[in-house]
Coordinates of N, CA and C and ligand atoms in Angstrom, one line a residue:
M99 N 6.7 -43.2 -29.5 CA 7.6 -43.0 -28.4 C 9.0 -42.8 -28.8
S100 N 9.7 -41.7 -28.4 CA 11.1 -41.5 -28.7 C 12.0 -41.6 -27.5
Y101 N 13.2 -42.0 -27.7 CA 14.1 -42.3 -26.5 C 15.4 -41.6 -26.6
A102 N 15.9 -41.2 -25.5 CA 17.3 -40.6 -25.4 C 18.0 -41.2 -24.2
I103 N 19.3 -41.4 -24.3 CA 20.1 -41.7 -23.1 C 21.0 -40.6 -22.9
V104 N 21.0 -40.0 -21.7 CA 21.9 -38.9 -21.3 C 23.0 -39.5 -20.5
G105 N 24.2 -39.4 -20.9 CA 25.3 -40.1 -20.3 C 25.7 -41.2 -21.3
F106 N 26.9 -41.2 -21.8 CA 27.4 -42.2 -22.7 C 28.6 -42.9 -22.2
G107 N 28.6 -43.1 -20.9 CA 29.7 -43.9 -20.3 C 29.4 -45.3 -20.2
K108 N 29.7 -46.0 -19.1 CA 29.5 -47.5 -19.0 C 28.0 -47.9 -19.1
I109 N 27.2 -47.2 -18.4 CA 25.8 -47.6 -18.4 C 25.1 -47.1 -19.6
G110 N 25.4 -45.8 -20.0 CA 24.8 -45.3 -21.3 C 25.1 -46.2 -22.5
Q111 N 26.3 -46.6 -22.6 CA 26.7 -47.5 -23.7 C 26.1 -48.9 -23.6
A112 N 26.0 -49.4 -22.3 CA 25.4 -50.7 -22.1 C 23.9 -50.6 -22.6
L113 N 23.2 -49.6 -22.2 CA 21.8 -49.4 -22.7 C 21.7 -49.2 -24.2
A114 N 22.6 -48.5 -24.7 CA 22.6 -48.2 -26.2 C 22.8 -49.6 -26.9
H115 N 23.6 -50.5 -26.4 CA 23.7 -51.8 -27.0 C 22.4 -52.5 -27.0
A116 N 21.6 -52.4 -25.9 CA 20.3 -53.1 -25.9 C 19.4 -52.5 -26.9
F117 N 19.4 -51.2 -27.1 CA 18.6 -50.5 -28.1 C 19.0 -51.0 -29.5
A118 N 20.3 -51.0 -29.8 CA 20.8 -51.4 -31.1 C 20.5 -52.9 -31.4
R119 N 20.6 -53.7 -30.4 CA 20.4 -55.2 -30.6 C 18.9 -55.4 -31.0
N120 N 18.1 -54.5 -30.6 CA 16.6 -54.7 -30.9 C 16.1 -53.7 -31.9
N121 N 17.1 -53.0 -32.6 CA 16.7 -52.1 -33.7 C 15.7 -51.0 -33.3
I122 N 16.0 -50.5 -32.1 CA 15.1 -49.4 -31.6 C 16.0 -48.1 -31.6
N123 N 15.4 -47.1 -32.2 CA 16.1 -45.8 -32.3 C 16.3 -45.2 -31.0
V124 N 17.5 -44.6 -30.8 CA 17.8 -43.9 -29.5 C 18.8 -42.8 -29.8
T125 N 18.6 -41.7 -29.2 CA 19.7 -40.7 -29.3 C 20.5 -40.7 -28.0
V126 N 21.8 -40.4 -28.1 CA 22.7 -40.4 -27.0 C 23.4 -39.1 -26.9
A127 N 23.6 -38.6 -25.6 CA 24.2 -37.3 -25.4 C 25.0 -37.3 -24.1
S128 N 26.0 -36.4 -24.1 CA 26.7 -36.3 -22.8 C 27.1 -34.8 -22.8
R129 N 28.1 -34.5 -22.0 CA 28.6 -33.1 -22.0 C 29.4 -32.7 -23.2
R130 N 29.9 -33.8 -23.8 CA 30.7 -33.6 -25.0 C 29.9 -33.3 -26.2
P131 N 30.4 -32.6 -27.2 CA 29.5 -32.4 -28.4 C 29.3 -33.7 -29.2
P132 N 28.2 -33.7 -30.0 CA 27.8 -34.9 -30.6 C 28.9 -35.5 -31.5
E133 N 29.7 -34.6 -32.1 CA 30.8 -35.1 -33.0 C 31.7 -36.0 -32.2
A134 N 31.9 -35.7 -30.9 CA 32.9 -36.4 -30.1 C 32.3 -37.8 -29.8
L135 N 31.0 -38.0 -29.9 CA 30.4 -39.3 -29.5 C 30.0 -40.1 -30.8
A136 N 30.0 -39.4 -31.9 CA 29.4 -40.0 -33.1 C 30.0 -41.3 -33.5
L137 N 31.3 -41.4 -33.6 CA 32.0 -42.7 -34.0 C 31.6 -43.8 -33.1
Q138 N 31.7 -43.5 -31.8 CA 31.4 -44.6 -30.8 C 29.9 -45.0 -30.9
A139 N 29.1 -44.0 -31.1 CA 27.6 -44.3 -31.2 C 27.4 -45.2 -32.4
R140 N 28.0 -44.8 -33.5 CA 27.8 -45.6 -34.8 C 28.3 -47.0 -34.6
A141 N 29.4 -47.1 -33.8 CA 30.0 -48.5 -33.6 C 29.0 -49.4 -32.8
V142 N 28.2 -48.8 -32.0 CA 27.2 -49.6 -31.2 C 26.2 -50.1 -32.2
G143 N 25.7 -49.3 -33.1 CA 24.7 -49.8 -34.1 C 24.1 -48.6 -34.8
P144 N 23.4 -48.9 -35.9 CA 22.9 -47.8 -36.8 C 21.7 -47.1 -36.1
T145 N 21.1 -47.7 -35.1 CA 19.9 -47.0 -34.5 C 20.3 -46.1 -33.4
V146 N 21.6 -46.0 -33.1 CA 22.1 -45.1 -32.0 C 22.8 -43.9 -32.6
V147 N 22.2 -42.7 -32.3 CA 22.6 -41.5 -33.0 C 23.0 -40.5 -31.9
A148 N 24.2 -39.9 -32.0 CA 24.6 -38.9 -31.0 C 24.0 -37.5 -31.4
K149 N 23.6 -36.8 -30.4 CA 23.0 -35.5 -30.6 C 23.5 -34.6 -29.4
S150 N 23.3 -33.3 -29.5 CA 23.6 -32.4 -28.4 C 22.6 -32.7 -27.3
L151 N 23.0 -32.4 -26.1 CA 22.1 -32.6 -25.0 C 20.7 -32.0 -25.2
R152 N 20.7 -30.7 -25.7 CA 19.5 -30.0 -25.9 C 18.6 -30.8 -26.9
D153 N 19.2 -31.3 -28.0 CA 18.4 -32.0 -29.0 C 18.0 -33.3 -28.5
A154 N 18.8 -34.0 -27.7 CA 18.4 -35.3 -27.2 C 17.2 -35.2 -26.2
L155 N 17.1 -34.1 -25.6 CA 16.1 -33.9 -24.6 C 14.7 -33.6 -25.3
E156 N 14.7 -33.6 -26.6 CA 13.4 -33.6 -27.3 C 12.7 -34.9 -27.2
A157 N 13.3 -36.0 -26.9 CA 12.7 -37.3 -26.8 C 11.6 -37.3 -25.7
D158 N 10.6 -38.2 -25.8 CA 9.6 -38.3 -24.8 C 10.1 -38.9 -23.5
T159 N 11.0 -39.9 -23.8 CA 11.5 -40.7 -22.6 C 13.0 -40.6 -22.6
I160 N 13.5 -40.1 -21.4 CA 14.9 -39.8 -21.3 C 15.5 -40.7 -20.1
I161 N 16.5 -41.4 -20.5 CA 17.2 -42.3 -19.5 C 18.4 -41.6 -18.9
L162 N 18.5 -41.4 -17.6 CA 19.6 -40.7 -17.0 C 20.7 -41.8 -16.6
A163 N 21.8 -41.7 -17.3 CA 22.9 -42.6 -17.1 C 24.2 -41.8 -16.8
I164 N 24.0 -40.8 -15.8 CA 25.1 -39.9 -15.5 C 25.4 -40.0 -14.0
P165 N 26.5 -39.5 -13.5 CA 26.8 -39.5 -12.1 C 25.6 -38.8 -11.4
F166 N 25.2 -39.3 -10.2 CA 24.1 -38.8 -9.5 C 24.2 -37.3 -9.3
G167 N 25.4 -36.9 -8.9 CA 25.6 -35.4 -8.6 C 25.3 -34.5 -9.8
E168 N 25.2 -35.0 -11.0 CA 25.1 -34.2 -12.2 C 23.6 -34.0 -12.6
H169 N 22.7 -34.7 -11.8 CA 21.3 -34.7 -12.3 C 20.7 -33.2 -12.5
S170 N 21.1 -32.4 -11.5 CA 20.5 -31.0 -11.6 C 21.0 -30.2 -12.8
E171 N 22.2 -30.5 -13.2 CA 22.8 -29.9 -14.5 C 21.9 -30.2 -15.7
V172 N 21.5 -31.5 -15.8 CA 20.7 -31.9 -16.9 C 19.3 -31.4 -16.7
A173 N 18.8 -31.4 -15.5 CA 17.4 -30.8 -15.3 C 17.3 -29.4 -15.7
K174 N 18.4 -28.6 -15.5 CA 18.4 -27.2 -15.9 C 18.3 -27.0 -17.4
A175 N 18.6 -28.0 -18.1 CA 18.7 -27.8 -19.6 C 17.3 -27.7 -20.3
L176 N 16.3 -28.0 -19.5 CA 14.9 -27.8 -20.1 C 14.1 -26.9 -19.1
P177 N 13.4 -25.9 -19.7 CA 12.6 -25.0 -18.8 C 11.4 -25.8 -18.1
S178 N 10.9 -26.8 -18.8 CA 9.8 -27.6 -18.2 C 10.0 -29.0 -18.6
W179 N 9.7 -29.9 -17.7 CA 9.8 -31.4 -18.0 C 8.4 -32.0 -18.1
K180 N 7.4 -31.1 -18.2 CA 6.0 -31.6 -18.4 C 5.9 -32.5 -19.6
G181 N 5.3 -33.6 -19.5 CA 5.1 -34.5 -20.6 C 6.3 -35.5 -20.9
K182 N 7.3 -35.3 -20.1 CA 8.5 -36.2 -20.3 C 8.5 -37.4 -19.2
T183 N 9.0 -38.5 -19.7 CA 9.2 -39.6 -18.7 C 10.8 -39.7 -18.5
V184 N 11.2 -39.6 -17.2 CA 12.6 -39.7 -16.9 C 12.8 -41.1 -16.3
I185 N 13.7 -41.9 -16.9 CA 14.0 -43.2 -16.3 C 15.4 -43.0 -15.6
D186 N 15.3 -43.2 -14.3 CA 16.5 -42.9 -13.4 C 17.3 -44.3 -13.3
A187 N 18.4 -44.3 -14.0 CA 19.2 -45.5 -13.9 C 20.4 -45.3 -13.0
M188 N 20.3 -44.2 -12.3 CA 21.5 -43.8 -11.4 C 21.4 -44.4 -10.1
N189 N 22.6 -44.5 -9.4 CA 22.6 -44.8 -8.0 C 23.3 -43.6 -7.3
S190 N 22.8 -43.3 -6.1 CA 23.3 -42.1 -5.5 C 24.7 -42.2 -4.9
F191 N 25.3 -43.4 -4.9 CA 26.7 -43.5 -4.5 C 27.6 -42.6 -5.4
P192 N 28.5 -41.8 -4.9 CA 29.1 -41.8 -3.6 C 28.5 -40.8 -2.6
L193 N 27.3 -40.2 -3.0 CA 26.7 -39.2 -2.1 C 26.3 -39.9 -0.8
P194 N 26.6 -39.4 0.4 CA 26.2 -40.0 1.6 C 24.7 -40.0 1.7
P195 N 24.1 -41.1 2.1 CA 22.6 -41.2 2.2 C 22.0 -40.0 2.9
E196 N 22.7 -39.5 4.0 CA 22.1 -38.4 4.8 C 21.9 -37.1 3.9
E197 N 22.5 -37.1 2.8 CA 22.4 -35.8 1.9 C 21.2 -35.9 1.0
L198 N 20.4 -37.0 1.2 CA 19.2 -37.1 0.3 C 17.9 -36.7 1.0
D199 N 18.0 -36.0 2.1 CA 16.9 -35.5 2.9 C 16.0 -36.6 3.3
G200 N 16.5 -37.8 3.5 CA 15.7 -38.9 4.0 C 14.8 -39.5 2.9
L201 N 15.1 -39.1 1.6 CA 14.2 -39.6 0.5 C 14.9 -40.7 -0.3
P202 N 14.1 -41.5 -0.9 CA 14.7 -42.4 -1.9 C 15.4 -41.6 -3.0
S203 N 16.5 -42.0 -3.6 CA 17.2 -41.2 -4.5 C 16.4 -40.7 -5.7
S204 N 15.5 -41.5 -6.2 CA 14.7 -41.0 -7.3 C 13.7 -40.0 -6.9
T205 N 13.2 -40.1 -5.7 CA 12.3 -39.0 -5.2 C 13.1 -37.7 -5.1
F206 N 14.3 -37.9 -4.6 CA 15.2 -36.7 -4.5 C 15.4 -36.0 -5.8
I207 N 15.7 -36.8 -6.8 CA 16.0 -36.1 -8.1 C 14.7 -35.6 -8.8
A208 N 13.6 -36.2 -8.5 CA 12.3 -35.8 -9.1 C 12.0 -34.3 -8.8
K209 N 12.5 -33.9 -7.6 CA 12.3 -32.4 -7.3 C 12.9 -31.5 -8.3
S210 N 14.0 -32.0 -9.0 CA 14.6 -31.1 -10.0 C 13.9 -31.2 -11.4
F211 N 13.3 -32.4 -11.6 CA 12.7 -32.6 -12.9 C 11.2 -32.3 -12.8
T212 N 10.9 -31.0 -12.5 CA 9.5 -30.6 -12.2 C 8.6 -31.0 -13.4
G213 N 7.5 -31.7 -13.1 CA 6.5 -32.0 -14.1 C 6.8 -33.4 -14.8
A214 N 8.0 -33.9 -14.7 CA 8.3 -35.2 -15.4 C 7.7 -36.4 -14.5
K215 N 7.5 -37.4 -15.2 CA 7.2 -38.7 -14.6 C 8.5 -39.4 -14.4
V216 N 8.8 -39.7 -13.2 CA 10.1 -40.4 -12.9 C 9.9 -41.9 -12.6
V217 N 10.6 -42.7 -13.3 CA 10.6 -44.1 -13.1 C 12.0 -44.6 -12.8
K218 N 12.1 -45.3 -11.7 CA 13.5 -45.8 -11.4 C 13.6 -47.2 -12.0
G219 N 14.7 -47.4 -12.7 CA 14.9 -48.7 -13.4 C 16.3 -48.8 -14.0
F220 N 16.6 -50.1 -14.4 CA 17.9 -50.3 -15.0 C 19.1 -50.0 -14.2
N221 N 18.9 -49.8 -12.9 CA 20.0 -49.3 -12.0 C 20.7 -50.4 -11.2
H222 N 20.1 -51.6 -11.2 CA 20.7 -52.6 -10.3 C 21.7 -53.6 -10.9
L223 N 21.9 -53.5 -12.2 CA 22.8 -54.4 -12.9 C 24.1 -53.7 -13.2
G224 N 25.2 -54.4 -13.0 CA 26.5 -53.8 -13.4 C 26.5 -53.6 -14.9
A225 N 27.4 -52.7 -15.4 CA 27.3 -52.3 -16.8 C 27.6 -53.4 -17.7
A226 N 28.5 -54.3 -17.4 CA 28.8 -55.4 -18.3 C 27.6 -56.3 -18.4
T227 N 26.9 -56.6 -17.4 CA 25.8 -57.5 -17.4 C 24.6 -56.8 -18.2
L228 N 24.5 -55.5 -17.9 CA 23.4 -54.7 -18.6 C 23.7 -54.7 -20.1
A229 N 24.9 -54.7 -20.5 CA 25.3 -54.6 -21.9 C 25.1 -55.9 -22.7
S230 N 25.1 -57.0 -21.9 CA 25.0 -58.3 -22.6 C 23.5 -58.7 -22.9
D231 N 23.3 -59.6 -23.8 CA 22.0 -60.0 -24.2 C 21.2 -60.5 -22.9
P232 N 20.1 -59.9 -22.6 CA 19.4 -60.3 -21.4 C 18.6 -61.6 -21.6
V233 N 18.6 -62.2 -22.8 CA 17.9 -63.5 -22.9 C 19.0 -64.6 -22.7
V234 N 18.9 -65.2 -21.5 CA 19.9 -66.2 -21.1 C 19.2 -67.5 -20.8
E235 N 19.7 -68.5 -21.6 CA 19.2 -69.9 -21.4 C 17.7 -69.9 -21.4
G236 N 17.1 -69.2 -22.3 CA 15.6 -69.2 -22.5 C 14.9 -68.3 -21.5
G237 N 15.6 -67.7 -20.5 CA 15.0 -66.8 -19.6 C 15.3 -65.4 -19.9
H238 N 14.6 -64.5 -19.3 CA 14.9 -63.0 -19.5 C 15.4 -62.4 -18.2
R239 N 16.5 -61.7 -18.3 CA 17.0 -61.0 -17.2 C 16.0 -60.0 -16.6
V240 N 15.9 -59.9 -15.3 CA 14.9 -59.1 -14.7 C 15.4 -57.6 -14.6
I241 N 14.4 -56.7 -14.8 CA 14.6 -55.3 -14.5 C 13.5 -54.8 -13.5
F242 N 13.9 -54.1 -12.5 CA 13.0 -53.7 -11.5 C 12.5 -52.2 -11.8
L243 N 11.2 -52.0 -11.7 CA 10.7 -50.6 -12.0 C 9.9 -50.2 -10.9
S244 N 10.1 -48.9 -10.5 CA 9.2 -48.3 -9.4 C 9.0 -46.8 -9.8
S245 N 7.8 -46.3 -9.3 CA 7.5 -45.0 -9.6 C 6.4 -44.5 -8.7
D246 N 6.3 -43.2 -8.5 CA 5.1 -42.7 -7.8 C 4.0 -42.3 -8.8
D247 N 4.3 -42.4 -10.1 CA 3.3 -42.2 -11.1 C 2.8 -43.5 -11.7
E248 N 1.6 -43.9 -11.2 CA 1.1 -45.3 -11.6 C 1.2 -45.5 -13.1
D249 N 0.7 -44.5 -13.9 CA 0.6 -44.7 -15.3 C 1.9 -44.6 -16.0
A250 N 3.0 -44.2 -15.3 CA 4.3 -44.1 -16.0 C 5.0 -45.4 -16.2
I251 N 4.6 -46.4 -15.3 CA 5.4 -47.6 -15.3 C 5.1 -48.5 -16.6
A252 N 3.9 -48.5 -17.0 CA 3.5 -49.5 -18.1 C 4.3 -49.2 -19.4
P253 N 4.5 -47.9 -19.9 CA 5.3 -47.7 -21.1 C 6.8 -48.1 -20.9
V254 N 7.3 -47.9 -19.7 CA 8.7 -48.2 -19.4 C 8.8 -49.8 -19.4
A255 N 7.8 -50.4 -18.8 CA 7.8 -51.9 -18.8 C 7.8 -52.4 -20.2
D256 N 7.0 -51.7 -21.1 CA 6.9 -52.1 -22.5 C 8.3 -52.0 -23.1
L257 N 9.0 -50.9 -22.8 CA 10.3 -50.7 -23.4 C 11.3 -51.8 -22.9
A258 N 11.2 -52.1 -21.6 CA 12.1 -53.1 -21.0 C 11.9 -54.4 -21.8
K259 N 10.6 -54.7 -22.0 CA 10.3 -56.0 -22.8 C 10.9 -56.0 -24.2
R260 N 10.7 -54.8 -24.8 CA 11.2 -54.7 -26.2 C 12.8 -54.8 -26.2
L261 N 13.4 -54.4 -25.1 CA 14.9 -54.6 -25.0 C 15.3 -56.0 -24.6
G262 N 14.3 -56.8 -24.3 CA 14.6 -58.2 -24.0 C 14.6 -58.6 -22.5
F263 N 14.2 -57.6 -21.7 CA 14.2 -57.8 -20.2 C 12.8 -58.3 -19.7
A264 N 12.8 -58.8 -18.5 CA 11.5 -59.1 -17.9 C 11.3 -58.1 -16.8
P265 N 10.4 -57.1 -17.0 CA 10.2 -56.1 -16.0 C 9.4 -56.6 -14.8
V266 N 9.9 -56.2 -13.7 CA 9.1 -56.5 -12.4 C 8.8 -55.2 -11.7
T267 N 7.5 -55.0 -11.5 CA 7.1 -53.7 -11.0 C 7.1 -53.8 -9.4
L268 N 7.7 -52.8 -8.8 CA 7.9 -52.8 -7.4 C 6.9 -51.8 -6.7
G269 N 6.2 -51.0 -7.4 CA 5.3 -50.1 -6.8 C 6.0 -48.7 -6.6
K270 N 5.6 -48.1 -5.5 CA 6.0 -46.7 -5.3 C 7.5 -46.7 -4.8
L271 N 8.1 -45.5 -5.1 CA 9.5 -45.3 -4.8 C 9.9 -45.6 -3.3
N272 N 9.0 -45.1 -2.4 CA 9.3 -45.3 -1.0 C 8.6 -46.6 -0.4
E273 N 8.2 -47.4 -1.3 CA 7.6 -48.7 -0.8 C 8.5 -49.8 -1.5
G274 N 8.0 -50.6 -2.4 CA 8.9 -51.6 -3.1 C 10.1 -51.0 -3.7
G275 N 10.0 -49.8 -4.1 CA 11.2 -49.1 -4.8 C 12.4 -49.1 -3.9
L276 N 12.2 -49.2 -2.6 CA 13.4 -49.1 -1.7 C 14.3 -50.3 -1.8
L277 N 13.7 -51.4 -2.4 CA 14.5 -52.6 -2.6 C 15.7 -52.4 -3.6
V278 N 15.5 -51.4 -4.5 CA 16.5 -51.1 -5.5 C 17.1 -49.7 -5.3
H279 N 16.9 -49.2 -4.1 CA 17.4 -47.9 -3.7 C 18.7 -48.1 -3.0
A280 N 19.9 -47.8 -3.6 CA 21.1 -48.1 -2.9 C 21.4 -46.9 -1.9
R281 N 21.8 -47.3 -0.7 CA 22.2 -46.3 0.2 C 23.7 -46.6 0.5
G282 N 24.5 -45.6 0.0 CA 25.9 -45.9 0.0 C 26.1 -47.1 -0.9
R283 N 26.8 -48.1 -0.3 CA 27.0 -49.3 -1.1 C 26.1 -50.5 -0.6
V284 N 25.1 -50.1 0.2 CA 24.2 -51.1 0.7 C 22.9 -51.0 0.0
W285 N 22.3 -52.3 -0.3 CA 21.1 -52.3 -1.0 C 19.9 -52.9 -0.2
G286 N 19.0 -53.5 -0.9 CA 17.7 -54.0 -0.4 C 17.6 -54.3 1.1
P287 N 18.5 -55.0 1.8 CA 18.3 -55.4 3.2 C 17.8 -54.3 4.1
L288 N 18.1 -53.1 3.7 CA 17.7 -52.0 4.6 C 16.2 -51.8 4.7
I289 N 15.5 -52.2 3.6 CA 14.1 -52.1 3.6 C 13.5 -52.9 4.8
F290 N 14.1 -54.0 5.0 CA 13.5 -54.9 6.1 C 13.8 -54.2 7.5
Q291 N 15.0 -53.6 7.6 CA 15.2 -52.8 8.9 C 14.1 -51.8 9.0
D292 N 13.8 -51.0 7.9 CA 12.8 -49.9 8.0 C 11.5 -50.5 8.4
L293 N 11.1 -51.6 7.7 CA 9.8 -52.2 8.0 C 9.7 -52.7 9.5
F294 N 10.9 -53.2 9.9 CA 10.9 -53.8 11.3 C 10.7 -52.6 12.3
K295 N 11.4 -51.5 12.0 CA 11.3 -50.3 12.9 C 9.9 -49.8 12.9
K296 N 9.2 -49.7 11.7 CA 7.9 -49.2 11.7 C 6.9 -50.1 12.5
Q297 N 7.2 -51.4 12.5 CA 6.3 -52.3 13.3 C 6.5 -52.3 14.8
Q298 N 7.7 -51.7 15.2 CA 8.0 -51.7 16.6 C 7.2 -50.6 17.4
Ligands
NAP580 N1 28.9 -48.6 -13.8 C1 28.0 -49.4 -13.3 O1 28.2 -50.7 -13.3 C2 26.7 -48.9 -12.8 C3 25.7 -49.8 -12.5 C4 24.4 -49.4 -12.1 C5 24.2 -48.0 -12.1 N2 25.2 -47.1 -12.4 C6 24.9 -45.7 -12.3 O2 24.8 -45.2 -13.6 C7 25.3 -43.8 -13.6 C8 26.4 -43.7 -14.7 O3 27.4 -44.5 -14.3 P1 28.6 -44.9 -15.3 O4 29.4 -46.0 -14.7 O5 28.0 -45.2 -16.7 O6 29.4 -43.6 -15.4 P2 30.6 -43.1 -16.4 O7 31.1 -44.3 -17.2 O8 31.5 -42.2 -15.7 O9 29.7 -42.2 -17.5 C9 29.1 -41.0 -17.1 C10 28.6 -40.4 -18.3 O10 27.8 -39.2 -17.9 C11 28.1 -38.1 -18.7 N3 27.8 -36.9 -17.9 C12 28.4 -36.5 -16.8 N4 27.9 -35.3 -16.4 C13 27.0 -34.9 -17.4 C14 26.1 -33.8 -17.6 N5 26.1 -32.8 -16.7 N6 25.4 -33.8 -18.7 C15 25.4 -34.8 -19.6 N7 26.2 -35.9 -19.5 C16 27.0 -36.0 -18.4 C17 29.6 -38.3 -19.0 O11 29.8 -37.5 -20.1 P3 31.2 -36.8 -20.5 O12 32.0 -38.0 -21.1 O13 30.8 -35.8 -21.6 O14 31.8 -36.2 -19.3 C18 29.6 -39.8 -19.3 O15 29.2 -40.1 -20.6 C19 25.7 -43.5 -12.2 O16 24.7 -42.8 -11.6 C20 25.9 -44.9 -11.6 O17 25.7 -44.8 -10.2 C21 26.4 -47.5 -12.8

């Protein structure tokens, strides 16, 4: 399994630290050329290597750590996403929820990554927390995973464990996944409103 992080800002770097801490190879890319990221990548750890976006997208598993509105730019960089797993670490804020066609944000972006298996995960922790060691007082910080592709979750859960997290599977994006689907700045509680409305 090969891994890439697209976006090397707060979340991309936080995740890169987790890969480095656990000696797992990962490529990182952004809009800037690899030379512009190389020093910063090397400072995170020897397993973190900056590449061009196109080269980074050769990985099997690609983590999106970019502003939500940029996802279609990245999607366009490959003619086909078949065989790839995309881990969506983005939150759709500041896009108004009504611009998501009534869909969970990961279902919305999946339309652009045709053929990819999309797993939502690593999106609910602030960057500073995500960057810190997830093993705390003998426990493991939790990561929530959801996907409409049943077989896509297990390899991502395995990665989360290798990074030191405790993965919790929430099921499909429009079911348990809604718990970690931010609408504007509001999170989980809305799922209960939805369930309540459905029951009425
Ligand atoms: N910050 C948090 O605490 C937090 C927590 C949970 C989830 N998130 C989510 O994580 C995502 C990233 O947030 P962030 O705070 O890490 O943002 P950030 O610090 O602004 O970093 C964004 C990164 O994305 C890159 N980028 C932008 N457009 C791109 C494109 N078209 N192709 C390739 N790379 C592109 C930027 O690269 P350049 O430098 O080359 O422009 C930059 O490296 C967002 O969706 C956010 O909602 C953030």
